[in-house]
CSV table of C-alpha atoms in Angstrom, one decimal:
chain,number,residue,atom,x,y,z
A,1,UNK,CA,-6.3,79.4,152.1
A,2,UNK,CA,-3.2,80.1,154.5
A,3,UNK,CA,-0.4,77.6,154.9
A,4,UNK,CA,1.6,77.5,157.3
A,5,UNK,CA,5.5,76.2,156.2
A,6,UNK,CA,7.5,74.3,157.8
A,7,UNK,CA,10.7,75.3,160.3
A,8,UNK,CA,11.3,73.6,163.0
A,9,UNK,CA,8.2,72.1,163.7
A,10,UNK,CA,8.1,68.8,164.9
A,11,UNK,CA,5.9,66.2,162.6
A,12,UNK,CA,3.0,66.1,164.6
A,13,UNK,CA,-0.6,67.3,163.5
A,14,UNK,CA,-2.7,69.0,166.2
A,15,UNK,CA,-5.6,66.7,165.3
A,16,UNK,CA,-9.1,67.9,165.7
A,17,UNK,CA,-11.4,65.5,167.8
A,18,UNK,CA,-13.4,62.7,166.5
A,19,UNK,CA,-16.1,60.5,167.2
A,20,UNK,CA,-17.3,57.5,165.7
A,21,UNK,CA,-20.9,56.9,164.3
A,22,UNK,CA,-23.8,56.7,167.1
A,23,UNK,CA,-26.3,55.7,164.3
A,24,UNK,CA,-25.1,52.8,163.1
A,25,UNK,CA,-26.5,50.4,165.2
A,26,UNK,CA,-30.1,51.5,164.5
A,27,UNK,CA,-29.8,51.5,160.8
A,28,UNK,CA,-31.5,49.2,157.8
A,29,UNK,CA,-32.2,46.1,160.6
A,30,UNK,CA,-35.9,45.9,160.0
A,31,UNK,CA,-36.1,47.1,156.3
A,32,UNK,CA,-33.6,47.4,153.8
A,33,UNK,CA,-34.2,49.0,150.4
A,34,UNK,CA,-32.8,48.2,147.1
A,35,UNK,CA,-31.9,51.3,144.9
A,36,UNK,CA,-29.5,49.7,142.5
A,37,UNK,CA,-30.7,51.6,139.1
A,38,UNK,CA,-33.2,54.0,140.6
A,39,UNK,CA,-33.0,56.9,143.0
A,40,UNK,CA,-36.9,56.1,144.2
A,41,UNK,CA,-38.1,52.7,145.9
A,42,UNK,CA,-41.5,52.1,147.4
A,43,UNK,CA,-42.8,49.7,149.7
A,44,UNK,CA,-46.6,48.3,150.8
A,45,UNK,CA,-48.5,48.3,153.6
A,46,UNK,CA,-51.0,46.2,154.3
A,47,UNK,CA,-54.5,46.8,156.9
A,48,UNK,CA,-55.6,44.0,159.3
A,49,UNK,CA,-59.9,44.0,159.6
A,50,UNK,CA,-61.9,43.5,163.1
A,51,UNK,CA,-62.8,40.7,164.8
A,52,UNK,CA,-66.5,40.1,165.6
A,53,UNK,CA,-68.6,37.0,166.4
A,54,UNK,CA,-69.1,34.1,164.7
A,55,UNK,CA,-73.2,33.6,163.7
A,56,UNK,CA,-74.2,29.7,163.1
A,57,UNK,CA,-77.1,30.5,160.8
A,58,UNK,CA,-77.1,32.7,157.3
A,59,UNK,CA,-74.8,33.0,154.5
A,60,UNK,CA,-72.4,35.7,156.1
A,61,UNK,CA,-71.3,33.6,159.2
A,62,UNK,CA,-68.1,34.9,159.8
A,63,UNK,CA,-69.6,38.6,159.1
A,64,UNK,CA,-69.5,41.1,156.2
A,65,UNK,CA,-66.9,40.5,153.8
A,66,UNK,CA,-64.0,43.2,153.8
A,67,UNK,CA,-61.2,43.4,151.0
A,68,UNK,CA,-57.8,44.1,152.6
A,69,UNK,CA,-56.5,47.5,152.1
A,70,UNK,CA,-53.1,48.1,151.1
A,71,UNK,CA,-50.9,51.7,151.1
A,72,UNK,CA,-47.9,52.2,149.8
A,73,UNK,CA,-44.8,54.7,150.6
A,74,UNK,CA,-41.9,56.2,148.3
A,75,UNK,CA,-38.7,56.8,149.5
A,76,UNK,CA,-36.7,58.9,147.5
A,77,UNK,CA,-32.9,59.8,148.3
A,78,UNK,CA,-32.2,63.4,148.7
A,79,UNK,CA,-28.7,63.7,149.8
A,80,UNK,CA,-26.3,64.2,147.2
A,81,UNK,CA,-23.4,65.9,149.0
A,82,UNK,CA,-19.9,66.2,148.0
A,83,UNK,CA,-16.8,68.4,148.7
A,84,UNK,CA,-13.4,69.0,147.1
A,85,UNK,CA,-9.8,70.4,148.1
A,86,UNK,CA,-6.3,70.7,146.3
A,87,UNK,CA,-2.9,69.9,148.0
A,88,UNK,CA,-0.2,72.0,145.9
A,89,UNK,CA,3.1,69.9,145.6
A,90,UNK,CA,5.0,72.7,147.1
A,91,UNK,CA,3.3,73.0,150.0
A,92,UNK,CA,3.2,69.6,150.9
A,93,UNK,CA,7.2,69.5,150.4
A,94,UNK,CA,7.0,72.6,152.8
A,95,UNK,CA,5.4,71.1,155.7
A,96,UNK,CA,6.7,68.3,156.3
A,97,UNK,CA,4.0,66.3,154.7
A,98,UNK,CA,1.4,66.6,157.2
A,99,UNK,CA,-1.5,67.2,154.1
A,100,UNK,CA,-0.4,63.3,152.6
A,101,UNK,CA,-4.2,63.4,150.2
A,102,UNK,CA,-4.8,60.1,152.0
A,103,UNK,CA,-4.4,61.0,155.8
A,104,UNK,CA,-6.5,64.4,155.1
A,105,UNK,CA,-9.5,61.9,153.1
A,106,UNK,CA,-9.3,59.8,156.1
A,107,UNK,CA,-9.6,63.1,158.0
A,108,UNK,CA,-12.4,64.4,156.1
A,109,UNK,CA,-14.6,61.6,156.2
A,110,UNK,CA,-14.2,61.1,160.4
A,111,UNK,CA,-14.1,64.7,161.3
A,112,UNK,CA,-17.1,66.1,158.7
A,113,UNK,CA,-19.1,63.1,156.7
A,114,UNK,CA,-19.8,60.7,159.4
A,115,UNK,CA,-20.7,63.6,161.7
A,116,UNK,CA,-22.7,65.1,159.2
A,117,UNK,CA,-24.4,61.4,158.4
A,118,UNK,CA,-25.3,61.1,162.1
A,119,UNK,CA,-27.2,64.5,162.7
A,120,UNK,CA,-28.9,63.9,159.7
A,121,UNK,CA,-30.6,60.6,161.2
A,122,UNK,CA,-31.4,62.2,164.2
A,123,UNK,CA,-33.0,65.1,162.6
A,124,UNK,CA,-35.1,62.4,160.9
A,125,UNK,CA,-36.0,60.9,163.7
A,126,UNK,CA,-36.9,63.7,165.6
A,127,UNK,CA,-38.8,65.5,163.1
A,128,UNK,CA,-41.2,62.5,162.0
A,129,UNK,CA,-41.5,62.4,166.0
A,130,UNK,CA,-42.8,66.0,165.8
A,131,UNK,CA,-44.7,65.4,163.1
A,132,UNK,CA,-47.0,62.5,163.8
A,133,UNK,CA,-47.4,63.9,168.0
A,134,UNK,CA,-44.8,61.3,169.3
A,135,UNK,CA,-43.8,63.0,172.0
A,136,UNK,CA,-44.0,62.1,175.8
A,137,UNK,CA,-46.9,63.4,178.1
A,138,UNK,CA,-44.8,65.8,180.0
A,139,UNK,CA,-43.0,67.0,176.7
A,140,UNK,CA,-41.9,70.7,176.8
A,141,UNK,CA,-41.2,70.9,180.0
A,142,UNK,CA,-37.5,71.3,180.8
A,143,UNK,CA,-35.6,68.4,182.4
A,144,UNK,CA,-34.7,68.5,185.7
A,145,UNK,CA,-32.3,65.6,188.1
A,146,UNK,CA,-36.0,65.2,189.6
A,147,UNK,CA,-37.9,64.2,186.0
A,148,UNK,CA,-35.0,63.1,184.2
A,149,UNK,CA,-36.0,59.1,185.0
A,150,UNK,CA,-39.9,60.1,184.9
A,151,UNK,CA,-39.6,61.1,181.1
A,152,UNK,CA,-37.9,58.4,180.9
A,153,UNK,CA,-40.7,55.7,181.9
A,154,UNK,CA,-43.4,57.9,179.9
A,155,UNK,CA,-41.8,57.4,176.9
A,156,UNK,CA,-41.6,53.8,177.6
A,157,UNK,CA,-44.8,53.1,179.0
A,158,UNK,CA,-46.3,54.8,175.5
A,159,UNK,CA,-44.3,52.4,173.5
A,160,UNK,CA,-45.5,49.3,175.5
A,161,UNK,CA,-48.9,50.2,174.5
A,162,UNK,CA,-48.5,50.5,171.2
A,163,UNK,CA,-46.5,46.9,171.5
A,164,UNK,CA,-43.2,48.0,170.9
A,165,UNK,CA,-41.0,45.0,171.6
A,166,UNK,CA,-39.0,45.8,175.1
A,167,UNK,CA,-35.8,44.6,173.4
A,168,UNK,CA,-33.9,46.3,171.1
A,169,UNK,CA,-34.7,50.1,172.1
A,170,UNK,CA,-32.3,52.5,172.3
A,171,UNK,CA,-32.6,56.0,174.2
A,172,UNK,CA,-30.4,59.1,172.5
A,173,UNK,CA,-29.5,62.1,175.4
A,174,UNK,CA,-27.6,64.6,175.2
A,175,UNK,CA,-24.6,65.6,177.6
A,176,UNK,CA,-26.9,67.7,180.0
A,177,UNK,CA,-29.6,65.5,180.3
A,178,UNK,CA,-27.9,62.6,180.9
A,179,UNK,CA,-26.2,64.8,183.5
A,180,UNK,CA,-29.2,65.0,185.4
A,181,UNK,CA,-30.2,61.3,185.3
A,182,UNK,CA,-27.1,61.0,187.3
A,183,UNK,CA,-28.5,62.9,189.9
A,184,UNK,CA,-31.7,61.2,190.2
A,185,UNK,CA,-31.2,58.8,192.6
A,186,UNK,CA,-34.3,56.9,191.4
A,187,UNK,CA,-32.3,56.0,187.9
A,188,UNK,CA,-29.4,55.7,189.1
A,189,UNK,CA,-30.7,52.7,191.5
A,190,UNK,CA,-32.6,51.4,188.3
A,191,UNK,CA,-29.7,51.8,185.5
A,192,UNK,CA,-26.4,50.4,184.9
A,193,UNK,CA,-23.9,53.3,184.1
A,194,UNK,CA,-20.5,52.3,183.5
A,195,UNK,CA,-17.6,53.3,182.0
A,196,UNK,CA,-16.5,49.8,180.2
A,197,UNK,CA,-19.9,50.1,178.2
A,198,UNK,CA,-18.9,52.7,176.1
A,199,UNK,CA,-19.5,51.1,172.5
A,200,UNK,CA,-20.3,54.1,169.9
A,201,UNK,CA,-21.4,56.5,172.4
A,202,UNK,CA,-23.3,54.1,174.9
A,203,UNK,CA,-23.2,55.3,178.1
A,204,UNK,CA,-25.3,52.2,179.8
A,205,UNK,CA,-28.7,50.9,180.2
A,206,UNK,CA,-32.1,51.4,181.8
A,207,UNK,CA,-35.1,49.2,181.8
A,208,UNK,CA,-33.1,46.8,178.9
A,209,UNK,CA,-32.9,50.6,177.2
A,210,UNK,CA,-29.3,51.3,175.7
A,211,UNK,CA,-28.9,54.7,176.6
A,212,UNK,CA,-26.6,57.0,173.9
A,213,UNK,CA,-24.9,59.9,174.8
A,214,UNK,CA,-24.6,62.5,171.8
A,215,UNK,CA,-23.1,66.1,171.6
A,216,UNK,CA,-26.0,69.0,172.0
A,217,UNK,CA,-25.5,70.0,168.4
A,218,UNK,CA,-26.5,66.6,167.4
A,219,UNK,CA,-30.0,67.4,167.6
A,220,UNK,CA,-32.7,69.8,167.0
A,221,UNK,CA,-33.1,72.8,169.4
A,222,UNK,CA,-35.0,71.6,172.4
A,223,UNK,CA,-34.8,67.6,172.0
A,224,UNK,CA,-33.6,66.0,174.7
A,225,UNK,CA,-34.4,62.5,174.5
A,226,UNK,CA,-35.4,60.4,171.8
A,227,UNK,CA,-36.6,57.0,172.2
A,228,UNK,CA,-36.3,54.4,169.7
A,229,UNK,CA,-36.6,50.6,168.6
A,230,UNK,CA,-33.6,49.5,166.3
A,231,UNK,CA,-36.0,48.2,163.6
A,232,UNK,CA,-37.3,51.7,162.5
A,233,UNK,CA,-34.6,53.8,160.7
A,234,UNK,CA,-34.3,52.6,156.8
A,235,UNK,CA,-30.8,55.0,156.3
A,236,UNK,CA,-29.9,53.7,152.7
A,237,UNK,CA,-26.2,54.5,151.4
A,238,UNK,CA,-26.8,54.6,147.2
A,239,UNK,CA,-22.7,55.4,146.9
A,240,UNK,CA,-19.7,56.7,148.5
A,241,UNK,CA,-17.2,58.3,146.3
A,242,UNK,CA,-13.9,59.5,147.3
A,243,UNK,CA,-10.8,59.8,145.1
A,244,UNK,CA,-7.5,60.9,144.8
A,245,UNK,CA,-6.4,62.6,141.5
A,246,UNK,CA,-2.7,63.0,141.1
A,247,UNK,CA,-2.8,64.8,137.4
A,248,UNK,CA,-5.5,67.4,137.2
A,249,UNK,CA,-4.7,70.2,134.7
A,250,UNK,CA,-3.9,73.4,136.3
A,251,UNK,CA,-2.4,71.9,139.5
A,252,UNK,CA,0.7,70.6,140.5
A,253,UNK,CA,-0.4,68.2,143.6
A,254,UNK,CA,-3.2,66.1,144.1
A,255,UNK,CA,-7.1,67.2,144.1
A,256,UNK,CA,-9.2,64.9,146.3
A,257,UNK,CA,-12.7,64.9,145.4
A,258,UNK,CA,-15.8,62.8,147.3
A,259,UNK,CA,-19.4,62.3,146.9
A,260,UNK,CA,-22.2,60.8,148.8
A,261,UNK,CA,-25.5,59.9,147.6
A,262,UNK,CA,-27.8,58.8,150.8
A,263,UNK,CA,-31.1,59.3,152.7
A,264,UNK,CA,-32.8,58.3,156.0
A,265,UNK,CA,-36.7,57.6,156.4
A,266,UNK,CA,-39.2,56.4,158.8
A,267,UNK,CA,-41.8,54.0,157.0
A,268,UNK,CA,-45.4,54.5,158.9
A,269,UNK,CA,-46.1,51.5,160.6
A,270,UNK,CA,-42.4,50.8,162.1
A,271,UNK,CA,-42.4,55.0,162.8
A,272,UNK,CA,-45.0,53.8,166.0
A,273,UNK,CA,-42.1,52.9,167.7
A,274,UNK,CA,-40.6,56.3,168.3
A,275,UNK,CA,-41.3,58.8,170.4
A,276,UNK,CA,-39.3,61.9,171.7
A,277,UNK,CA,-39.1,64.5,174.6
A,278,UNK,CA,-38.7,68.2,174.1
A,279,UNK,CA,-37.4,70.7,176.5
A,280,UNK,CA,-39.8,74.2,177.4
């Protein structure tokens, strides 16, 4: 790998730009799973039966007798990602330190792991959307300033009949569609958009909504919404590994290592409340 020594540089890094998770705040809040031991965890559901009427004469008054069903779901972690890089002595001494192991970990993680964490959610998300026909009525076609807000009360009106609380739901855009809700003057007299609002990529509110601005490449090819209630995404974190070896055979320097085990599902019955919009 090139490296570029030190003249008369000044000690200043042109950093690469960051951004902090947008999927935190949607993560482990309605079910969290245990995998201390195990790298598989399963949970139950259980059925409901019908209501009928209640007959005052006969044996069976309150009707046939039904056993509960129950169903049950296995999660098991797939991500088991890791990466590696060494910082020869000399080189470090050559350029004016700027490769310190601990500043370039730091680095790592914020510029490629959490990045990395969050498309992975989304791509969750999104494809149990796909999968289970969660999509809003006028899905694939593309948005325009004049349906922007309409997708956006589909998608809404679809979760209120499946009784999704109102609270608690947050919208993810991306950059061009949320472009075009600023154009339709219909949102824009319905939604608060403001500049002081943005916490971890929250761009404002609609209809109680939190409304999440991510970067394009953040999601699949053609999504450009996707509704969701806090509650749904289980994201388990198993371990996070990251060290810092200063004697490793062979190199004079430090080798940092790091290793995440980790996973995101949607169980069934919280999965209801999600639903996404696809462009043409």
């Amino acid at each position: 790998m090139a490296q570029n020594y030190a003249s008369k540089y000044q000690k200043t890094i042109d950093e690469v730009f960051r951004l902090k998770s947008v999927t935190t705040d949607i993560i482990n809040k309605g079910i969290r799973l245990d995998y201390q031991g195990v790298n598989a965890v399963s949970i139950y559901g259980v059925s409901t039966v019908v209501e009928g009427n209640y007959v005052r004469s006969g044996t069976n008054r309150f009707g046939s007798l039904a056993e509960l069903d129950t169903t049950k779901e296995t999660f098991t972690l797939s991500q088991d990602k890791s990466f590696t890089y060494s910082i020869d002595r000399g080189n470090l001494e050559d350029s004016m330190m700027v490769t310190e192991a601990g500043s370039t970990l730091k680095r790592q993680i914020e510029v490629v792991c959490v990045p990395n964490t969050d498309i992975y959610r989304l791509t969750t998300l999104e494809a149990y959307a796909v999968a289970n026909s969660q999509t809003a009525t006028n899905s694939g076609t593309t948005t325009t300033a004049s349906t922007a807000y309409t997708k956006i009360l589909d998608m809404q009106s679809k979760l209120d009949d499946l009784f999704v609380p109102a609270e608690n739901r947050v919208l993810y855009v991306t950059p061009a569609v949320l472009s075009f809700l600023k154009l339709d003057t219909n949102f824009m007299k319905a939604s608060e958009i403001t500049e002081g609002k943005l916490i971890n990529g929250q761009v404002g509110e609609v209809d109680g909504v939190r409304i999440v601005k991510v970067p394009t490449s953040y999601l699949p090819a053609k999504t450009e919404y996707i509704l969701v209630h806090e509650e749904v995404l289980i994201a388990p974190h198993k371990f996070d590994t990251y060290r810092i070896l200063k004697e490793v055979q062979g190199v004079d320097g430090w080798v940092v290592e790091g290793r995440r085990y980790f996973d995101a599902f949607v169980p069934t019955n919280r999965g209801k409340a999600l639903i996404v919009s696809l462009s043409a």
